PDB file of C-alpha atoms in Angstrom:
ATOM      1  CA  MET A  50      36.444 -39.887  76.551  1.00 55.00           C
ATOM      2  CA  ILE A  51      36.583 -39.747  73.244  1.00 55.00           C
ATOM      3  CA  ALA A  52      39.845 -39.869  71.625  1.00 51.00           C
ATOM      4  CA  SER A  53      40.633 -36.504  69.999  1.00 49.00           C
ATOM      5  CA  GLN A  54      40.864 -37.496  66.867  1.00 50.00           C
ATOM      6  CA  THR A  55      40.735 -35.112  63.947  1.00 52.00           C
ATOM      7  CA  MET A  56      37.751 -35.967  61.930  1.00 53.00           C
ATOM      8  CA  SER A  57      39.432 -35.150  58.540  1.00 47.00           C
ATOM      9  CA  ASN A  58      36.367 -35.120  55.182  1.00 48.00           C
ATOM     10  CA  THR A  59      39.501 -35.533  52.364  1.00 40.00           C
ATOM     11  CA  PRO A  60      38.880 -39.073  51.101  1.00 40.00           C
ATOM     12  CA  ASP A  61      41.939 -40.359  52.165  1.00 39.00           C
ATOM     13  CA  THR A  62      41.344 -39.626  55.550  1.00 36.00           C
ATOM     14  CA  HIS A  63      42.047 -43.427  57.416  1.00 34.00           C
ATOM     15  CA  PHE A  64      40.326 -44.032  61.424  1.00 33.00           C
ATOM     16  CA  PRO A  65      43.189 -46.476  62.636  1.00 34.00           C
ATOM     17  CA  ILE A  66      41.179 -47.422  65.315  1.00 36.00           C
ATOM     18  CA  PRO A  67      39.098 -51.305  64.918  1.00 38.00           C
ATOM     19  CA  PRO A  68      35.083 -51.430  64.993  1.00 46.00           C
ATOM     20  CA  LEU A  69      34.126 -51.767  68.883  1.00 48.00           C
ATOM     21  CA  GLN A  70      31.371 -54.420  69.547  1.00 53.00           C
ATOM     22  CA  PRO A  71      28.905 -53.197  71.753  1.00 52.00           C
ATOM     23  CA  ALA A  72      29.752 -54.491  75.459  1.00 50.00           C
ATOM     24  CA  THR A  73      27.544 -57.894  76.574  1.00 52.00           C
ATOM     25  CA  SER A  74      27.274 -56.689  80.115  1.00 58.00           C
ATOM     26  CA  ALA A  75      24.420 -55.136  82.368  1.00 72.00           C
ATOM     27  CA  PRO A  76      22.515 -52.272  79.817  1.00 90.00           C
ATOM     28  CA  LEU A  77      23.778 -49.323  79.686  1.00 95.00           C
ATOM     29  CA  ILE A  78      19.544 -48.249  79.703  1.00 96.00           C
ATOM     30  CA  ARG A  79      17.098 -50.041  79.797  1.00 97.00           C
ATOM     31  CA  LEU A  80      13.372 -49.948  79.080  1.00 97.00           C
ATOM     32  CA  SER A  81      10.953 -52.332  80.475  1.00 97.00           C
ATOM     33  CA  ASN A  82       6.864 -52.728  79.429  1.00 98.00           C
ATOM     34  CA  VAL A  83       7.170 -48.371  79.416  1.00 97.00           C
ATOM     35  CA  HIS A  84       3.832 -46.525  77.938  1.00 97.00           C
ATOM     36  CA  LYS A  85       3.612 -42.496  77.630  1.00 97.00           C
ATOM     37  CA  VAL A  86       0.458 -41.730  77.040  1.00 96.00           C
ATOM     38  CA  TYR A  87      -0.401 -37.743  76.333  1.00 94.00           C
ATOM     39  CA  ARG A  88      -4.643 -36.601  77.992  1.00 92.00           C
ATOM     40  CA  THR A  89      -6.087 -33.630  77.120  1.00 90.00           C
ATOM     41  CA  ASP A  90      -9.857 -33.087  78.521  1.00 86.00           C
ATOM     42  CA  ALA A  91     -11.652 -34.810  75.100  1.00 86.00           C
ATOM     43  CA  LEU A  92      -8.321 -36.689  73.910  1.00 91.00           C
ATOM     44  CA  GLU A  93      -5.968 -39.700  75.079  1.00 93.00           C
ATOM     45  CA  THR A  94      -2.833 -40.713  72.611  1.00 94.00           C
ATOM     46  CA  THR A  95      -1.002 -42.910  72.843  1.00 96.00           C
ATOM     47  CA  ALA A  96       2.677 -42.406  71.443  1.00 97.00           C
ATOM     48  CA  LEU A  97       4.547 -45.291  73.310  1.00 97.00           C
ATOM     49  CA  ASP A  98       2.795 -48.812  73.696  1.00 97.00           C
ATOM     50  CA  ASP A  99       4.426 -51.333  76.098  1.00 97.00           C
ATOM     51  CA  VAL A 100       7.822 -50.533  74.588  1.00 97.00           C
ATOM     52  CA  THR A 101      10.977 -53.058  76.384  1.00 97.00           C
ATOM     53  CA  LEU A 102      14.119 -51.543  74.881  1.00 97.00           C
ATOM     54  CA  ASP A 103      18.381 -52.318  76.105  1.00 97.00           C
ATOM     55  CA  ILE A 104      21.179 -50.267  74.629  1.00 96.00           C
ATOM     56  CA  ARG A 105      24.328 -51.822  75.887  1.00 96.00           C
ATOM     57  CA  GLU A 106      27.602 -49.289  75.985  1.00 95.00           C
ATOM     58  CA  ARG A 107      28.850 -49.174  72.811  1.00 94.00           C
ATOM     59  CA  GLU A 108      25.848 -50.088  71.238  1.00 96.00           C
ATOM     60  CA  PHE A 109      25.210 -47.382  67.735  1.00 96.00           C
ATOM     61  CA  VAL A 110      20.727 -48.392  66.911  1.00 97.00           C
ATOM     62  CA  ALA A 111      18.611 -46.134  65.032  1.00 97.00           C
ATOM     63  CA  VAL A 112      15.236 -46.112  65.681  1.00 97.00           C
ATOM     64  CA  MET A 113      12.931 -46.121  62.098  1.00 96.00           C
ATOM     65  CA  GLY A 114       9.829 -46.077  61.395  1.00 95.00           C
ATOM     66  CA  PRO A 115       7.144 -43.415  59.364  1.00 94.00           C
ATOM     67  CA  SER A 116       6.204 -40.520  61.493  1.00 92.00           C
ATOM     68  CA  GLY A 117       4.364 -40.824  64.120  1.00 92.00           C
ATOM     69  CA  CYS A 118       5.005 -43.947  64.786  1.00 95.00           C
ATOM     70  CA  GLY A 119       6.204 -42.827  68.199  1.00 95.00           C
ATOM     71  CA  LYS A 120      10.085 -42.744  67.794  1.00 95.00           C
ATOM     72  CA  SER A 121      10.684 -38.867  68.344  1.00 93.00           C
ATOM     73  CA  THR A 122       8.897 -39.735  71.752  1.00 96.00           C
ATOM     74  CA  LEU A 123      10.929 -42.658  72.597  1.00 97.00           C
ATOM     75  CA  LEU A 124      13.897 -40.799  72.052  1.00 95.00           C
ATOM     76  CA  ASN A 125      12.732 -37.889  74.566  1.00 95.00           C
ATOM     77  CA  VAL A 126      11.884 -40.434  76.670  1.00 96.00           C
ATOM     78  CA  VAL A 127      15.527 -42.162  76.653  1.00 96.00           C
ATOM     79  CA  ALA A 128      17.160 -38.491  76.874  1.00 95.00           C
ATOM     80  CA  MET A 129      14.509 -37.693  79.612  1.00 95.00           C
ATOM     81  CA  ILE A 130      13.552 -35.186  77.783  1.00 93.00           C
ATOM     82  CA  ASP A 131       9.739 -36.682  78.887  1.00 94.00           C
ATOM     83  CA  THR A 132       8.604 -38.890  80.755  1.00 94.00           C
ATOM     84  CA  VAL A 133       7.174 -42.118  80.428  1.00 96.00           C
ATOM     85  CA  THR A 134       3.143 -42.855  82.260  1.00 96.00           C
ATOM     86  CA  SER A 135       3.859 -46.427  82.935  1.00 96.00           C
ATOM     87  CA  GLY A 136       7.435 -48.892  83.113  1.00 97.00           C
ATOM     88  CA  ALA A 137      10.340 -48.709  84.276  1.00 97.00           C
ATOM     89  CA  TYR A 138      13.330 -46.889  82.624  1.00 96.00           C
ATOM     90  CA  LEU A 139      16.655 -48.051  84.485  1.00 96.00           C
ATOM     91  CA  LEU A 140      19.740 -45.639  84.112  1.00 95.00           C
ATOM     92  CA  GLY A 141      22.733 -48.098  84.304  1.00 92.00           C
ATOM     93  CA  ASP A 142      21.689 -49.041  87.951  1.00 91.00           C
ATOM     94  CA  MET A 143      19.556 -46.261  88.403  1.00 93.00           C
ATOM     95  CA  GLU A 144      15.468 -46.149  87.702  1.00 95.00           C
ATOM     96  CA  VAL A 145      14.575 -42.711  86.898  1.00 94.00           C
ATOM     97  CA  SER A 146      11.022 -43.548  86.375  1.00 91.00           C
ATOM     98  CA  LYS A 147      10.317 -42.310  88.808  1.00 87.00           C
ATOM     99  CA  TYR A 148      12.566 -39.180  89.194  1.00 93.00           C
ATOM    100  CA  PRO A 149      11.085 -35.734  89.659  1.00 92.00           C
ATOM    101  CA  GLU A 150      12.379 -33.054  86.866  1.00 91.00           C
ATOM    102  CA  SER A 151      15.329 -31.450  89.320  1.00 91.00           C
ATOM    103  CA  LYS A 152      17.214 -34.534  89.400  1.00 93.00           C
ATOM    104  CA  LEU A 153      16.264 -35.520  85.391  1.00 94.00           C
ATOM    105  CA  VAL A 154      18.072 -32.386  84.984  1.00 92.00           C
ATOM    106  CA  ASP A 155      20.982 -33.107  86.248  1.00 91.00           C
ATOM    107  CA  LEU A 156      21.223 -36.230  85.029  1.00 93.00           C
ATOM    108  CA  ARG A 157      20.220 -35.082  81.841  1.00 92.00           C
ATOM    109  CA  LYS A 158      23.284 -32.341  81.720  1.00 90.00           C
ATOM    110  CA  ASP A 159      25.522 -34.996  83.409  1.00 91.00           C
ATOM    111  CA  ASN A 160      24.502 -38.105  81.296  1.00 93.00           C
ATOM    112  CA  ILE A 161      23.331 -37.656  77.641  1.00 95.00           C
ATOM    113  CA  GLY A 162      24.642 -35.510  74.892  1.00 94.00           C
ATOM    114  CA  PHE A 163      21.928 -33.911  72.082  1.00 93.00           C
ATOM    115  CA  ILE A 164      22.176 -33.567  67.972  1.00 92.00           C
ATOM    116  CA  PHE A 165      18.943 -32.105  66.867  1.00 88.00           C
ATOM    117  CA  GLN A 166      18.377 -31.946  62.814  1.00 85.00           C
ATOM    118  CA  SER A 167      17.541 -28.116  63.546  1.00 87.00           C
ATOM    119  CA  PHE A 168      21.335 -27.681  65.235  1.00 89.00           C
ATOM    120  CA  ASN A 169      19.798 -25.700  67.737  1.00 91.00           C
ATOM    121  CA  LEU A 170      22.734 -23.012  67.475  1.00 95.00           C
ATOM    122  CA  ILE A 171      22.636 -20.245  69.101  1.00 95.00           C
ATOM    123  CA  ASP A 172      22.982 -17.468  66.844  1.00 95.00           C
ATOM    124  CA  ASP A 173      24.915 -15.181  68.906  1.00 96.00           C
ATOM    125  CA  LEU A 174      26.973 -17.336  70.529  1.00 97.00           C
ATOM    126  CA  SER A 175      30.794 -17.777  68.368  1.00 97.00           C
ATOM    127  CA  VAL A 176      31.217 -21.512  67.299  1.00 97.00           C
ATOM    128  CA  TYR A 177      34.068 -21.885  71.010  1.00 97.00           C
ATOM    129  CA  GLU A 178      31.269 -20.124  72.935  1.00 97.00           C
ATOM    130  CA  ASN A 179      28.174 -22.538  71.633  1.00 97.00           C
ATOM    131  CA  VAL A 180      30.655 -25.828  72.055  1.00 97.00           C
ATOM    132  CA  GLU A 181      31.116 -24.624  76.078  1.00 97.00           C
ATOM    133  CA  LEU A 182      27.646 -24.674  76.936  1.00 95.00           C
ATOM    134  CA  PRO A 183      27.037 -28.175  78.073  1.00 94.00           C
ATOM    135  CA  LEU A 184      30.792 -27.341  80.708  1.00 95.00           C
ATOM    136  CA  LEU A 185      29.477 -24.577  81.929  1.00 95.00           C
ATOM    137  CA  TYR A 186      26.088 -25.832  83.045  1.00 91.00           C
ATOM    138  CA  GLN A 187      27.994 -28.444  83.769  1.00 90.00           C
ATOM    139  CA  GLY A 188      30.223 -26.483  86.831  1.00 92.00           C
ATOM    140  CA  ALA A 189      33.241 -26.890  84.811  1.00 94.00           C
ATOM    141  CA  SER A 190      36.401 -25.303  85.294  1.00 96.00           C
ATOM    142  CA  ARG A 191      37.257 -22.745  83.214  1.00 96.00           C
ATOM    143  CA  LYS A 192      40.857 -24.100  82.130  1.00 96.00           C
ATOM    144  CA  ARG A 193      38.526 -28.058  81.899  1.00 95.00           C
ATOM    145  CA  ARG A 194      36.211 -25.192  79.465  1.00 96.00           C
ATOM    146  CA  HIS A 195      39.333 -24.288  77.343  1.00 96.00           C
ATOM    147  CA  THR A 196      40.559 -27.150  76.919  1.00 96.00           C
ATOM    148  CA  ARG A 197      37.974 -30.078  76.523  1.00 96.00           C
ATOM    149  CA  VAL A 198      36.208 -27.067  73.830  1.00 96.00           C
ATOM    150  CA  ARG A 199      39.174 -27.377  71.786  1.00 96.00           C
ATOM    151  CA  GLU A 200      40.020 -31.254  71.721  1.00 94.00           C
ATOM    152  CA  VAL A 201      36.536 -31.557  70.506  1.00 93.00           C
ATOM    153  CA  LEU A 202      36.597 -28.496  68.080  1.00 95.00           C
ATOM    154  CA  GLU A 203      40.401 -30.340  66.843  1.00 93.00           C
ATOM    155  CA  LEU A 204      38.154 -33.716  66.640  1.00 88.00           C
ATOM    156  CA  VAL A 205      35.305 -31.844  64.210  1.00 90.00           C
ATOM    157  CA  ASP A 206      38.428 -30.429  62.459  1.00 91.00           C
ATOM    158  CA  LEU A 207      36.320 -26.821  62.842  1.00 94.00           C
ATOM    159  CA  LEU A 208      39.139 -25.298  65.452  1.00 95.00           C
ATOM    160  CA  PRO A 209      39.861 -22.592  62.804  1.00 96.00           C
ATOM    161  CA  ARG A 210      36.776 -21.577  62.814  1.00 96.00           C
ATOM    162  CA  ALA A 211      35.838 -21.417  66.883  1.00 97.00           C
ATOM    163  CA  LYS A 212      35.119 -17.708  66.381  1.00 97.00           C
ATOM    164  CA  HIS A 213      32.912 -17.221  63.977  1.00 97.00           C
ATOM    165  CA  LYS A 214      28.963 -17.047  64.285  1.00 97.00           C
ATOM    166  CA  PRO A 215      26.694 -20.259  62.890  1.00 96.00           C
ATOM    167  CA  ALA A 216      25.425 -17.845  60.539  1.00 95.00           C
ATOM    168  CA  GLN A 217      28.947 -17.932  58.486  1.00 97.00           C
ATOM    169  CA  LEU A 218      29.167 -21.007  58.696  1.00 95.00           C
ATOM    170  CA  SER A 219      27.585 -23.679  56.030  1.00 92.00           C
ATOM    171  CA  GLY A 220      24.783 -26.778  57.279  1.00 91.00           C
ATOM    172  CA  GLY A 221      27.361 -29.269  57.254  1.00 91.00           C
ATOM    173  CA  GLN A 222      29.747 -27.626  60.048  1.00 93.00           C
ATOM    174  CA  GLN A 223      26.884 -26.233  61.720  1.00 93.00           C
ATOM    175  CA  GLN A 224      25.826 -29.415  61.994  1.00 91.00           C
ATOM    176  CA  ARG A 225      30.074 -30.988  63.179  1.00 91.00           C
ATOM    177  CA  VAL A 226      29.436 -28.156  66.377  1.00 95.00           C
ATOM    178  CA  ALA A 227      26.265 -29.521  67.275  1.00 93.00           C
ATOM    179  CA  VAL A 228      28.313 -33.080  67.329  1.00 92.00           C
ATOM    180  CA  ALA A 229      31.293 -31.092  69.623  1.00 94.00           C
ATOM    181  CA  ARG A 230      28.666 -29.843  71.706  1.00 95.00           C
ATOM    182  CA  ALA A 231      27.212 -33.258  72.050  1.00 93.00           C
ATOM    183  CA  LEU A 232      30.803 -34.295  72.798  1.00 91.00           C
ATOM    184  CA  VAL A 233      32.121 -31.990  74.937  1.00 93.00           C
ATOM    185  CA  GLY A 234      30.712 -32.800  78.297  1.00 92.00           C
ATOM    186  CA  ASP A 235      31.365 -37.223  78.109  1.00 91.00           C
ATOM    187  CA  PRO A 236      28.016 -38.214  78.085  1.00 93.00           C
ATOM    188  CA  LYS A 237      27.364 -41.989  78.451  1.00 92.00           C
ATOM    189  CA  LEU A 238      25.395 -41.473  75.692  1.00 95.00           C
ATOM    190  CA  ILE A 239      24.939 -39.850  72.865  1.00 95.00           C
ATOM    191  CA  VAL A 240      20.579 -39.261  71.270  1.00 96.00           C
ATOM    192  CA  ALA A 241      20.793 -37.695  67.569  1.00 95.00           C
ATOM    193  CA  ASP A 242      17.015 -37.346  65.714  1.00 93.00           C
ATOM    194  CA  GLU A 243      17.303 -37.031  62.470  1.00 92.00           C
ATOM    195  CA  PRO A 244      20.777 -35.673  62.628  1.00 91.00           C
ATOM    196  CA  THR A 245      20.968 -35.325  58.746  1.00 90.00           C
ATOM    197  CA  GLY A 246      17.352 -34.121  57.605  1.00 88.00           C
ATOM    198  CA  ASN A 247      18.373 -30.896  57.281  1.00 87.00           C
ATOM    199  CA  LEU A 248      21.553 -31.731  55.240  1.00 89.00           C
ATOM    200  CA  ASP A 249      22.359 -32.312  51.248  1.00 90.00           C
ATOM    201  CA  THR A 250      23.585 -35.988  50.395  1.00 91.00           C
ATOM    202  CA  LYS A 251      27.465 -34.903  51.199  1.00 90.00           C
ATOM    203  CA  ASN A 252      27.321 -33.114  54.294  1.00 88.00           C
ATOM    204  CA  GLY A 253      24.961 -35.797  55.626  1.00 90.00           C
ATOM    205  CA  GLU A 254      27.210 -39.012  54.520  1.00 92.00           C
ATOM    206  CA  ASP A 255      30.055 -36.785  56.639  1.00 90.00           C
ATOM    207  CA  VAL A 256      28.663 -36.840  59.870  1.00 89.00           C
ATOM    208  CA  MET A 257      27.101 -40.656  59.646  1.00 93.00           C
ATOM    209  CA  ASP A 258      31.315 -40.678  58.996  1.00 92.00           C
ATOM    210  CA  MET A 259      31.888 -38.426  61.823  1.00 89.00           C
ATOM    211  CA  LEU A 260      29.108 -40.418  64.238  1.00 92.00           C
ATOM    212  CA  THR A 261      30.276 -43.806  62.575  1.00 92.00           C
ATOM    213  CA  THR A 262      33.786 -43.266  63.871  1.00 90.00           C
ATOM    214  CA  LEU A 263      33.038 -41.952  67.377  1.00 89.00           C
ATOM    215  CA  ASN A 264      30.462 -45.082  67.855  1.00 92.00           C
ATOM    216  CA  GLU A 265      34.256 -47.009  66.586  1.00 91.00           C
ATOM    217  CA  GLN A 266      35.740 -45.021  69.198  1.00 88.00           C
ATOM    218  CA  GLY A 267      32.984 -46.011  72.178  1.00 90.00           C
ATOM    219  CA  ALA A 268      30.463 -43.701  72.331  1.00 91.00           C
ATOM    220  CA  THR A 269      26.923 -45.023  72.714  1.00 95.00           C
ATOM    221  CA  ILE A 270      25.024 -43.729  70.204  1.00 96.00           C
ATOM    222  CA  MET A 271      21.009 -44.372  70.164  1.00 97.00           C
ATOM    223  CA  MET A 272      19.536 -41.647  66.150  1.00 97.00           C
ATOM    224  CA  VAL A 273      16.033 -41.850  65.206  1.00 96.00           C
ATOM    225  CA  THR A 274      16.361 -41.647  61.439  1.00 95.00           C
ATOM    226  CA  HIS A 275      14.051 -41.910  58.043  1.00 92.00           C
ATOM    227  CA  SER A 276      17.220 -42.751  55.778  1.00 93.00           C
ATOM    228  CA  LEU A 277      17.687 -47.009  55.475  1.00 93.00           C
ATOM    229  CA  ALA A 278      21.172 -46.435  54.285  1.00 94.00           C
ATOM    230  CA  HIS A 279      22.652 -44.676  57.334  1.00 95.00           C
ATOM    231  CA  ALA A 280      20.574 -47.196  60.110  1.00 95.00           C
ATOM    232  CA  GLN A 281      22.703 -49.827  58.544  1.00 95.00           C
ATOM    233  CA  ARG A 282      25.381 -47.972  59.991  1.00 94.00           C
ATOM    234  CA  ALA A 283      24.283 -48.914  63.036  1.00 96.00           C
ATOM    235  CA  HIS A 284      24.574 -52.332  65.053  1.00 96.00           C
ATOM    236  CA  ARG A 285      20.679 -52.657  65.164  1.00 96.00           C
ATOM    237  CA  ILE A 286      18.173 -51.391  63.512  1.00 97.00           C
ATOM    238  CA  VAL A 287      14.910 -51.347  65.831  1.00 97.00           C
ATOM    239  CA  HIS A 288      11.768 -50.304  63.612  1.00 97.00           C
ATOM    240  CA  MET A 289       8.416 -48.801  64.988  1.00 97.00           C
ATOM    241  CA  LEU A 290       4.892 -48.458  64.203  1.00 96.00           C
ATOM    242  CA  ASP A 291       1.680 -47.700  66.447  1.00 96.00           C
ATOM    243  CA  GLY A 292       4.361 -46.579  69.304  1.00 97.00           C
ATOM    244  CA  ARG A 293       5.476 -50.312  69.325  1.00 97.00           C
ATOM    245  CA  ILE A 294       8.347 -51.753  68.614  1.00 97.00           C
ATOM    246  CA  VAL A 295       8.233 -54.241  65.830  1.00 96.00           C
ATOM    247  CA  PRO A 296       9.937 -57.084  62.912  1.00 93.00           C
ATOM    248  CA  PRO A 297      11.562 -55.912  60.530  1.00 88.00           C
ATOM    249  CA  PRO A 298       9.509 -55.009  57.800  1.00 81.00           C
ATOM    250  CA  SER A 299      10.965 -57.741  55.540  1.00 73.00           C
ATOM    251  CA  ALA A 300       9.715 -60.278  58.668  1.00 57.00           C
ATOM    252  CA  LEU A 301       5.740 -59.289  57.467  1.00 53.00           C
ATOM    253  CA  ALA A 302       5.859 -60.343  54.684  1.00 52.00           C
TER     254      ALA A 302
END
């Protein structure tokens, strides 16, 4: 579980938890020779082309590349929103690439936390109710839901706004709600798809500070971004081009 330490946006805030290095044990995520091909009657599009990638526990991995390079498809495959056409996908010691959708749904809700560029909050629900949703899907007790939702809202410094609706919040606050929702179920992996893409510079930096601190506290994070400055906050950057993982641009010069 991520520690319940409030993430204030004030300049004088310090987080005494020392940075954690990625574990050297077996990978949490292992993709081996993965292909993803989309087919229609008239067209075949290869989105992922022989991708091999390991992500270890407590690692923060950023994925970069031009639009259409396959990075969002890679994120969706890792998050089990999409499935592979061929190749292997291990989550811990489970080979999930051949699992039916019903099994993938259970794996997603128990293992993956999502942060989206567009927040994806439900307008008619309060902040508390939006954050509570993953626990309802997990079948958590009312007592567990109450305790855990309060913990993560305190963590992102939004507990006083628990009864507000998303429309009453700023963009940065809405993204902090999304971060809380991603954390509330204690996922093994947090996937973040352009988490700062809809934010101004200050709010974008605040969200990156939050993700960095969560990683220092033990969270495993995979983030897609177009921002090199934000990608450099990660332990390593995975570069993609034409559906493949490629060397960094400087190595190609």
